[in-house]
Amino acid sequence: MPSPWQVECLLIRMDSLRNEILRVKNKDRPYTETDIVYDSLVAVIKSRHDMVTKAQKLYAAKGTLIPQSVFNHRAKDLETIFKFFSYTDRVDSPRIPFEVLRSLSWVANDLFGEKCYAVVRLEPEYNYAILSCRREFERNGWGQYWQYAPEEDTRASGSSDRKAAPNVLLLGFPSPDAGSTLVHALAAHEFGHEFAHKWNDDLTEVREQVVSEVKSFYNTVLQDYTSGIFRRQEGESQDDVSEKARKYLLALIESISSSWLKEIFSDLAAARLVGPAFLAAFDRIIIGHGKGSEKYPPASLRRSLVRRYLEKLLPQVISDPTWAQLFDNSALVDLPSDELFRVMQQVFDGVIDKLIPILNRIPSPLTRLKANELSDLLETMEEHIDNLAPPSVPLSVGDKLPDTEKFWLLVFVAWHYRLSDRFDELRRLCGDDTDSARAEEILGNLLLHSLQSLELRARWHEAMNQKRSNVH
Amino acid sequence: MSIIPTKTAADPYAALSWTASVVAILLEKIGLAATLDGARQRELNLNLTPDREECNALSALSEEMSLLSEASKLSGRDLFMANASPLRSELRESFSTLVAIERDFYPPADRPNFEKTGKELEVIRDHIESGDLGSLQPEILADAQQACLELLEHLDNHRPSLSVH
């Protein structure tokens, strides 16, 4: 059992962490979107602090100490809260491209039909990630604490009614790519995870089919696999061990199927939004991380599924030779050494058709335009880039393509330009035809300018329409 | 989620461990209420009336125990039969929790009796709802308390994991 001193140490650490969160919240920052996260974390700490104090008093009244396991779990809670806080304590680096955040929030609000804030942090690992803070709170069992601090809430709404707390999407960017707007194509994959969460019931049905198919390999391949999972312990019969191993295998199949399905669904969702540009940005991040794991399918499987999906969805786009280099991945084929992974890979290879009805609910700017319209628009927008003009200029707001979908169209065009011969000209224009990074930065700036311009024009257009309808 | 694997903060058992902790403390409260008279409670400034969060946690843990019990009765052999139905969605998470906990149990006779604990928690809840904690059998309280702490120990010490080895 923990000594009173250990309990006091735990309580002091809770206080210190709460004070640090409040310090970060109250310091001068360029934006306050993360306030909701700080307020909610403080509320979680308070609940843990209250529990330990209450338990200390109760057990002392009985003349005993807090049970070790209760104490350990609160210490673990504190670690988790601290880790969560570490995601949001440095979201104010001047290197973060703040300009894109409003546009990303605008697109997210439209896609998910709820108020979302987009915030960027610099990732310590070379990775691009998104964390739906509210969902992460729910996963940790803290869902009830996702709210503004009561005093802020009252002040903001002018009444004692609590206003609905918006979600915060925390986008992690690899530090060296902080300025790379092109890599934001990966936001399409990360938004795919939000769709996967929204349509969880439909994906569960697909997962059940996948699990059932994997299980059908049990008698031929996987029965032997179970024999190596557990060693027999004293007092256990061979039947007990086999039974335990079979249950373990099923739990593992369920877990892998669930994770892989969400990743693959998100990849295909991204392909709907930005076409092959998703793979271009994916390749930028995935180097050296393609083997696959319990949580992630092998990169070769992901590429192959995206390609096949695009062949079905956008045959006219994928036949464009500019994208061909993305599909030449013969050197990157991963052959899993694990029997279970081999079976999973085989089953998931046929998953596209099961996902298509769900994916069709996601808007796709690339399918909304006819092939010749898309190709003409692409040409015009690329000419603008050639002349260092933002490619958003030829896009009119309020036409048949919804404005938020133009966000993804711009990302698609920017990547097409990056992979085409035209980019060589841009490199030469920079004065150093070997410096791709510099030319990419220019291309990224044009893209960024376009995304901002599009969002501002769309909001203005919307406001004007609202004004007109009020007059009439 | 991220494009490549990364360390995340989520503890898959955080919610269950919180619920079990709240219940363990509630049961401690009930035990104290039975042993300390009103004057002593006031002297120690103790409020031993179950609050709403504790009652909700008691119901939630009782349901979880029933699901763990149901999951523990499933036969691994049957689950791999060609005509086996998929696990019900509410049972799936509990099945994973059970498998993770059971990895460390041998012999099987030492496994926790989730069904018994679930029923005991239900009895305690009924006594709270009827305002009749005085007639609650102390053995039921002691058994349920022990089971909660054991569950917390397993969730903590063994840090259940389904990672591929």
mmCIF file with all atom_site columns, N, CA and C in Angstrom, chain A residues 396-439:
data_model
loop_
_atom_site.group_PDB
_atom_site.id
_atom_site.type_symbol
_atom_site.label_atom_id
_atom_site.label_alt_id
_atom_site.label_comp_id
_atom_site.label_asym_id
_atom_site.label_entity_id
_atom_site.label_seq_id
_atom_site.pdbx_PDB_ins_code
_atom_site.Cartn_x
_atom_site.Cartn_y
_atom_site.Cartn_z
_atom_site.occupancy
_atom_site.B_iso_or_equiv
_atom_site.pdbx_formal_charge
_atom_site.auth_seq_id
_atom_site.auth_comp_id
_atom_site.auth_asym_id
_atom_site.auth_atom_id
_atom_site.pdbx_PDB_model_num
ATOM 1   N N  . SER A 1 396 ? -14.516 29.896 -59.596 1.00 0.00 ? 396 SER A N  1
ATOM 2   C CA . SER A 1 396 ? -15.530 30.849 -59.133 1.00 0.00 ? 396 SER A CA 1
ATOM 3   C C  . SER A 1 396 ? -16.261 30.238 -57.954 1.00 0.00 ? 396 SER A C  1
ATOM 4   N N  . VAL A 1 397 ? -16.498 31.061 -56.962 1.00 0.00 ? 397 VAL A N  1
ATOM 5   C CA . VAL A 1 397 ? -17.228 30.518 -55.815 1.00 0.00 ? 397 VAL A CA 1
ATOM 6   C C  . VAL A 1 397 ? -18.721 30.474 -56.154 1.00 0.00 ? 397 VAL A C  1
ATOM 7   N N  . GLY A 1 398 ? -19.404 29.552 -55.481 1.00 0.00 ? 398 GLY A N  1
ATOM 8   C CA . GLY A 1 398 ? -20.861 29.470 -55.653 1.00 0.00 ? 398 GLY A CA 1
ATOM 9   C C  . GLY A 1 398 ? -21.301 28.802 -56.949 1.00 0.00 ? 398 GLY A C  1
ATOM 10  N N  . ASP A 1 399 ? -20.392 28.171 -57.695 1.00 0.00 ? 399 ASP A N  1
ATOM 11  C CA . ASP A 1 399 ? -20.821 27.472 -58.918 1.00 0.00 ? 399 ASP A CA 1
ATOM 12  C C  . ASP A 1 399 ? -21.252 26.041 -58.570 1.00 0.00 ? 399 ASP A C  1
ATOM 13  N N  . LYS A 1 400 ? -21.275 25.148 -59.575 1.00 0.00 ? 400 LYS A N  1
ATOM 14  C CA . LYS A 1 400 ? -21.854 23.812 -59.301 1.00 0.00 ? 400 LYS A CA 1
ATOM 15  C C  . LYS A 1 400 ? -20.996 22.956 -58.358 1.00 0.00 ? 400 LYS A C  1
ATOM 16  N N  . LEU A 1 401 ? -19.713 23.286 -58.259 1.00 0.00 ? 401 LEU A N  1
ATOM 17  C CA . LEU A 1 401 ? -18.856 22.535 -57.338 1.00 0.00 ? 401 LEU A CA 1
ATOM 18  C C  . LEU A 1 401 ? -18.885 23.225 -55.972 1.00 0.00 ? 401 LEU A C  1
ATOM 19  N N  . PRO A 1 402 ? -19.328 22.511 -54.933 1.00 0.00 ? 402 PRO A N  1
ATOM 20  C CA . PRO A 1 402 ? -19.369 23.163 -53.606 1.00 0.00 ? 402 PRO A CA 1
ATOM 21  C C  . PRO A 1 402 ? -18.007 23.745 -53.232 1.00 0.00 ? 402 PRO A C  1
ATOM 22  N N  . ASP A 1 403 ? -18.036 24.905 -52.600 1.00 0.00 ? 403 ASP A N  1
ATOM 23  C CA . ASP A 1 403 ? -16.790 25.632 -52.339 1.00 0.00 ? 403 ASP A CA 1
ATOM 24  C C  . ASP A 1 403 ? -15.792 24.845 -51.500 1.00 0.00 ? 403 ASP A C  1
ATOM 25  N N  . THR A 1 404 ? -16.285 24.150 -50.472 1.00 0.00 ? 404 THR A N  1
ATOM 26  C CA . THR A 1 404 ? -15.339 23.408 -49.629 1.00 0.00 ? 404 THR A CA 1
ATOM 27  C C  . THR A 1 404 ? -14.663 22.276 -50.420 1.00 0.00 ? 404 THR A C  1
ATOM 28  N N  . GLU A 1 405 ? -15.338 21.768 -51.451 1.00 0.00 ? 405 GLU A N  1
ATOM 29  C CA . GLU A 1 405 ? -14.714 20.702 -52.251 1.00 0.00 ? 405 GLU A CA 1
ATOM 30  C C  . GLU A 1 405 ? -13.578 21.257 -53.108 1.00 0.00 ? 405 GLU A C  1
ATOM 31  N N  . LYS A 1 406 ? -13.640 22.555 -53.374 1.00 0.00 ? 406 LYS A N  1
ATOM 32  C CA . LYS A 1 406 ? -12.547 23.172 -54.148 1.00 0.00 ? 406 LYS A CA 1
ATOM 33  C C  . LYS A 1 406 ? -11.245 23.165 -53.357 1.00 0.00 ? 406 LYS A C  1
ATOM 34  N N  . PHE A 1 407 ? -11.377 23.117 -52.034 1.00 0.00 ? 407 PHE A N  1
ATOM 35  C CA . PHE A 1 407 ? -10.192 22.998 -51.171 1.00 0.00 ? 407 PHE A CA 1
ATOM 36  C C  . PHE A 1 407 ? -9.375  21.774 -51.614 1.00 0.00 ? 407 PHE A C  1
ATOM 37  N N  . TRP A 1 408 ? -10.078 20.638 -51.753 1.00 0.00 ? 408 TRP A N  1
ATOM 38  C CA . TRP A 1 408 ? -9.391  19.383 -52.111 1.00 0.00 ? 408 TRP A CA 1
ATOM 39  C C  . TRP A 1 408 ? -8.922  19.416 -53.561 1.00 0.00 ? 408 TRP A C  1
ATOM 40  N N  . LEU A 1 409 ? -9.718  20.093 -54.408 1.00 0.00 ? 409 LEU A N  1
ATOM 41  C CA . LEU A 1 409 ? -9.329  20.200 -55.814 1.00 0.00 ? 409 LEU A CA 1
ATOM 42  C C  . LEU A 1 409 ? -8.001  20.959 -55.929 1.00 0.00 ? 409 LEU A C  1
ATOM 43  N N  . LEU A 1 410 ? -7.850  22.004 -55.133 1.00 0.00 ? 410 LEU A N  1
ATOM 44  C CA . LEU A 1 410 ? -6.610  22.784 -55.162 1.00 0.00 ? 410 LEU A CA 1
ATOM 45  C C  . LEU A 1 410 ? -5.411  21.933 -54.725 1.00 0.00 ? 410 LEU A C  1
ATOM 46  N N  . VAL A 1 411 ? -5.629  21.110 -53.724 1.00 0.00 ? 411 VAL A N  1
ATOM 47  C CA . VAL A 1 411 ? -4.547  20.234 -53.251 1.00 0.00 ? 411 VAL A CA 1
ATOM 48  C C  . VAL A 1 411 ? -4.177  19.241 -54.366 1.00 0.00 ? 411 VAL A C  1
ATOM 49  N N  . PHE A 1 412 ? -5.195  18.713 -55.017 1.00 0.00 ? 412 PHE A N  1
ATOM 50  C CA . PHE A 1 412 ? -4.980  17.774 -56.134 1.00 0.00 ? 412 PHE A CA 1
ATOM 51  C C  . PHE A 1 412 ? -4.144  18.441 -57.233 1.00 0.00 ? 412 PHE A C  1
ATOM 52  N N  . VAL A 1 413 ? -4.527  19.668 -57.588 1.00 0.00 ? 413 VAL A N  1
ATOM 53  C CA . VAL A 1 413 ? -3.829  20.375 -58.672 1.00 0.00 ? 413 VAL A CA 1
ATOM 54  C C  . VAL A 1 413 ? -2.380  20.659 -58.278 1.00 0.00 ? 413 VAL A C  1
ATOM 55  N N  . ALA A 1 414 ? -2.179  21.085 -57.040 1.00 0.00 ? 414 ALA A N  1
ATOM 56  C CA . ALA A 1 414 ? -0.816  21.421 -56.602 1.00 0.00 ? 414 ALA A CA 1
ATOM 57  C C  . ALA A 1 414 ? 0.096   20.201 -56.688 1.00 0.00 ? 414 ALA A C  1
ATOM 58  N N  . TRP A 1 415 ? -0.410  19.040 -56.293 1.00 0.00 ? 415 TRP A N  1
ATOM 59  C CA . TRP A 1 415 ? 0.419   17.829 -56.366 1.00 0.00 ? 415 TRP A CA 1
ATOM 60  C C  . TRP A 1 415 ? 0.636   17.397 -57.824 1.00 0.00 ? 415 TRP A C  1
ATOM 61  N N  . HIS A 1 416 ? -0.383  17.576 -58.639 1.00 0.00 ? 416 HIS A N  1
ATOM 62  C CA . HIS A 1 416 ? -0.220  17.226 -60.050 1.00 0.00 ? 416 HIS A CA 1
ATOM 63  C C  . HIS A 1 416 ? 0.907   18.071 -60.637 1.00 0.00 ? 416 HIS A C  1
ATOM 64  N N  . TYR A 1 417 ? 0.891   19.339 -60.301 1.00 0.00 ? 417 TYR A N  1
ATOM 65  C CA . TYR A 1 417 ? 1.933   20.249 -60.792 1.00 0.00 ? 417 TYR A CA 1
ATOM 66  C C  . TYR A 1 417 ? 3.298   19.790 -60.272 1.00 0.00 ? 417 TYR A C  1
ATOM 67  N N  . ARG A 1 418 ? 3.332   19.431 -58.991 1.00 0.00 ? 418 ARG A N  1
ATOM 68  C CA . ARG A 1 418 ? 4.601   19.022 -58.377 1.00 0.00 ? 418 ARG A CA 1
ATOM 69  C C  . ARG A 1 418 ? 5.205   17.825 -59.097 1.00 0.00 ? 418 ARG A C  1
ATOM 70  N N  . LEU A 1 419 ? 4.369   16.918 -59.567 1.00 0.00 ? 419 LEU A N  1
ATOM 71  C CA . LEU A 1 419 ? 4.880   15.691 -60.197 1.00 0.00 ? 419 LEU A CA 1
ATOM 72  C C  . LEU A 1 419 ? 5.051   15.830 -61.710 1.00 0.00 ? 419 LEU A C  1
ATOM 73  N N  . SER A 1 420 ? 4.563   16.935 -62.272 1.00 0.00 ? 420 SER A N  1
ATOM 74  C CA . SER A 1 420 ? 4.642   17.087 -63.728 1.00 0.00 ? 420 SER A CA 1
ATOM 75  C C  . SER A 1 420 ? 5.959   17.743 -64.136 1.00 0.00 ? 420 SER A C  1
ATOM 76  N N  . ASP A 1 421 ? 6.200   17.771 -65.457 1.00 0.00 ? 421 ASP A N  1
ATOM 77  C CA . ASP A 1 421 ? 7.426   18.402 -65.967 1.00 0.00 ? 421 ASP A CA 1
ATOM 78  C C  . ASP A 1 421 ? 7.438   19.901 -65.679 1.00 0.00 ? 421 ASP A C  1
ATOM 79  N N  . ARG A 1 422 ? 6.259   20.460 -65.485 1.00 0.00 ? 422 ARG A N  1
ATOM 80  C CA . ARG A 1 422 ? 6.178   21.915 -65.256 1.00 0.00 ? 422 ARG A CA 1
ATOM 81  C C  . ARG A 1 422 ? 6.967   22.319 -64.013 1.00 0.00 ? 422 ARG A C  1
ATOM 82  N N  . PHE A 1 423 ? 7.055   21.398 -63.054 1.00 0.00 ? 423 PHE A N  1
ATOM 83  C CA . PHE A 1 423 ? 7.750   21.710 -61.800 1.00 0.00 ? 423 PHE A CA 1
ATOM 84  C C  . PHE A 1 423 ? 9.234   21.980 -62.066 1.00 0.00 ? 423 PHE A C  1
ATOM 85  N N  . ASP A 1 424 ? 9.811   21.302 -63.114 1.00 0.00 ? 424 ASP A N  1
ATOM 86  C CA . ASP A 1 424 ? 11.222  21.532 -63.447 1.00 0.00 ? 424 ASP A CA 1
ATOM 87  C C  . ASP A 1 424 ? 11.442  23.008 -63.792 1.00 0.00 ? 424 ASP A C  1
ATOM 88  N N  . GLU A 1 425 ? 10.444  23.551 -64.489 1.00 0.00 ? 425 GLU A N  1
ATOM 89  C CA . GLU A 1 425 ? 10.538  24.960 -64.892 1.00 0.00 ? 425 GLU A CA 1
ATOM 90  C C  . GLU A 1 425 ? 10.525  25.866 -63.658 1.00 0.00 ? 425 GLU A C  1
ATOM 91  N N  . LEU A 1 426 ? 9.682   25.498 -62.693 1.00 0.00 ? 426 LEU A N  1
ATOM 92  C CA . LEU A 1 426 ? 9.592   26.282 -61.454 1.00 0.00 ? 426 LEU A CA 1
ATOM 93  C C  . LEU A 1 426 ? 10.927  26.233 -60.710 1.00 0.00 ? 426 LEU A C  1
ATOM 94  N N  . ARG A 1 427 ? 11.542  25.051 -60.739 1.00 0.00 ? 427 ARG A N  1
ATOM 95  C CA . ARG A 1 427 ? 12.855  24.888 -60.089 1.00 0.00 ? 427 ARG A CA 1
ATOM 96  C C  . ARG A 1 427 ? 13.882  25.800 -60.735 1.00 0.00 ? 427 ARG A C  1
ATOM 97  N N  . ARG A 1 428 ? 13.853  25.828 -62.077 1.00 0.00 ? 428 ARG A N  1
ATOM 98  C CA . ARG A 1 428 ? 14.806  26.685 -62.799 1.00 0.00 ? 428 ARG A CA 1
ATOM 99  C C  . ARG A 1 428 ? 14.554  28.150 -62.455 1.00 0.00 ? 428 ARG A C  1
ATOM 100 N N  . LEU A 1 429 ? 13.272  28.455 -62.300 1.00 0.00 ? 429 LEU A N  1
ATOM 101 C CA . LEU A 1 429 ? 12.887  29.832 -61.979 1.00 0.00 ? 429 LEU A CA 1
ATOM 102 C C  . LEU A 1 429 ? 13.452  30.260 -60.619 1.00 0.00 ? 429 LEU A C  1
ATOM 103 N N  . CYS A 1 430 ? 13.626  29.258 -59.739 1.00 0.00 ? 430 CYS A N  1
ATOM 104 C CA . CYS A 1 430 ? 14.184  29.553 -58.408 1.00 0.00 ? 430 CYS A CA 1
ATOM 105 C C  . CYS A 1 430 ? 15.686  29.824 -58.477 1.00 0.00 ? 430 CYS A C  1
ATOM 106 N N  . GLY A 1 431 ? 16.280  29.564 -59.627 1.00 0.00 ? 431 GLY A N  1
ATOM 107 C CA . GLY A 1 431 ? 17.701  29.831 -59.789 1.00 0.00 ? 431 GLY A CA 1
ATOM 108 C C  . GLY A 1 431 ? 18.569  28.630 -59.465 1.00 0.00 ? 431 GLY A C  1
ATOM 109 N N  . ASP A 1 432 ? 17.986  27.555 -58.977 1.00 0.00 ? 432 ASP A N  1
ATOM 110 C CA . ASP A 1 432 ? 18.775  26.353 -58.679 1.00 0.00 ? 432 ASP A CA 1
ATOM 111 C C  . ASP A 1 432 ? 17.920  25.150 -59.050 1.00 0.00 ? 432 ASP A C  1
ATOM 112 N N  . ASP A 1 433 ? 18.197  24.548 -60.202 1.00 0.00 ? 433 ASP A N  1
ATOM 113 C CA . ASP A 1 433 ? 17.301  23.486 -60.656 1.00 0.00 ? 433 ASP A CA 1
ATOM 114 C C  . ASP A 1 433 ? 17.505  22.158 -59.920 1.00 0.00 ? 433 ASP A C  1
ATOM 115 N N  . THR A 1 434 ? 18.354  22.168 -58.891 1.00 0.00 ? 434 THR A N  1
ATOM 116 C CA . THR A 1 434 ? 18.473  20.943 -58.085 1.00 0.00 ? 434 THR A CA 1
ATOM 117 C C  . THR A 1 434 ? 17.762  21.104 -56.747 1.00 0.00 ? 434 THR A C  1
ATOM 118 N N  . ASP A 1 435 ? 17.295  22.314 -56.463 1.00 0.00 ? 435 ASP A N  1
ATOM 119 C CA . ASP A 1 435 ? 16.678  22.555 -55.157 1.00 0.00 ? 435 ASP A CA 1
ATOM 120 C C  . ASP A 1 435 ? 15.156  22.388 -55.218 1.00 0.00 ? 435 ASP A C  1
ATOM 121 N N  . SER A 1 436 ? 14.731  21.140 -55.071 1.00 0.00 ? 436 SER A N  1
ATOM 122 C CA . SER A 1 436 ? 13.290  20.872 -55.130 1.00 0.00 ? 436 SER A CA 1
ATOM 123 C C  . SER A 1 436 ? 12.562  21.458 -53.930 1.00 0.00 ? 436 SER A C  1
ATOM 124 N N  . ALA A 1 437 ? 13.244  21.461 -52.787 1.00 0.00 ? 437 ALA A N  1
ATOM 125 C CA . ALA A 1 437 ? 12.584  21.925 -51.560 1.00 0.00 ? 437 ALA A CA 1
ATOM 126 C C  . ALA A 1 437 ? 12.161  23.385 -51.695 1.00 0.00 ? 437 ALA A C  1
ATOM 127 N N  . ARG A 1 438 ? 13.038  24.177 -52.284 1.00 0.00 ? 438 ARG A N  1
ATOM 128 C CA . ARG A 1 438 ? 12.727  25.612 -52.407 1.00 0.00 ? 438 ARG A CA 1
ATOM 129 C C  . ARG A 1 438 ? 11.551  25.814 -53.363 1.00 0.00 ? 438 ARG A C  1
ATOM 130 N N  . ALA A 1 439 ? 11.607  25.094 -54.483 1.00 0.00 ? 439 ALA A N  1
ATOM 131 C CA . ALA A 1 439 ? 10.511  25.231 -55.456 1.00 0.00 ? 439 ALA A CA 1
ATOM 132 C C  . ALA A 1 439 ? 9.197   24.725 -54.852 1.00 0.00 ? 439 ALA A C  1
#
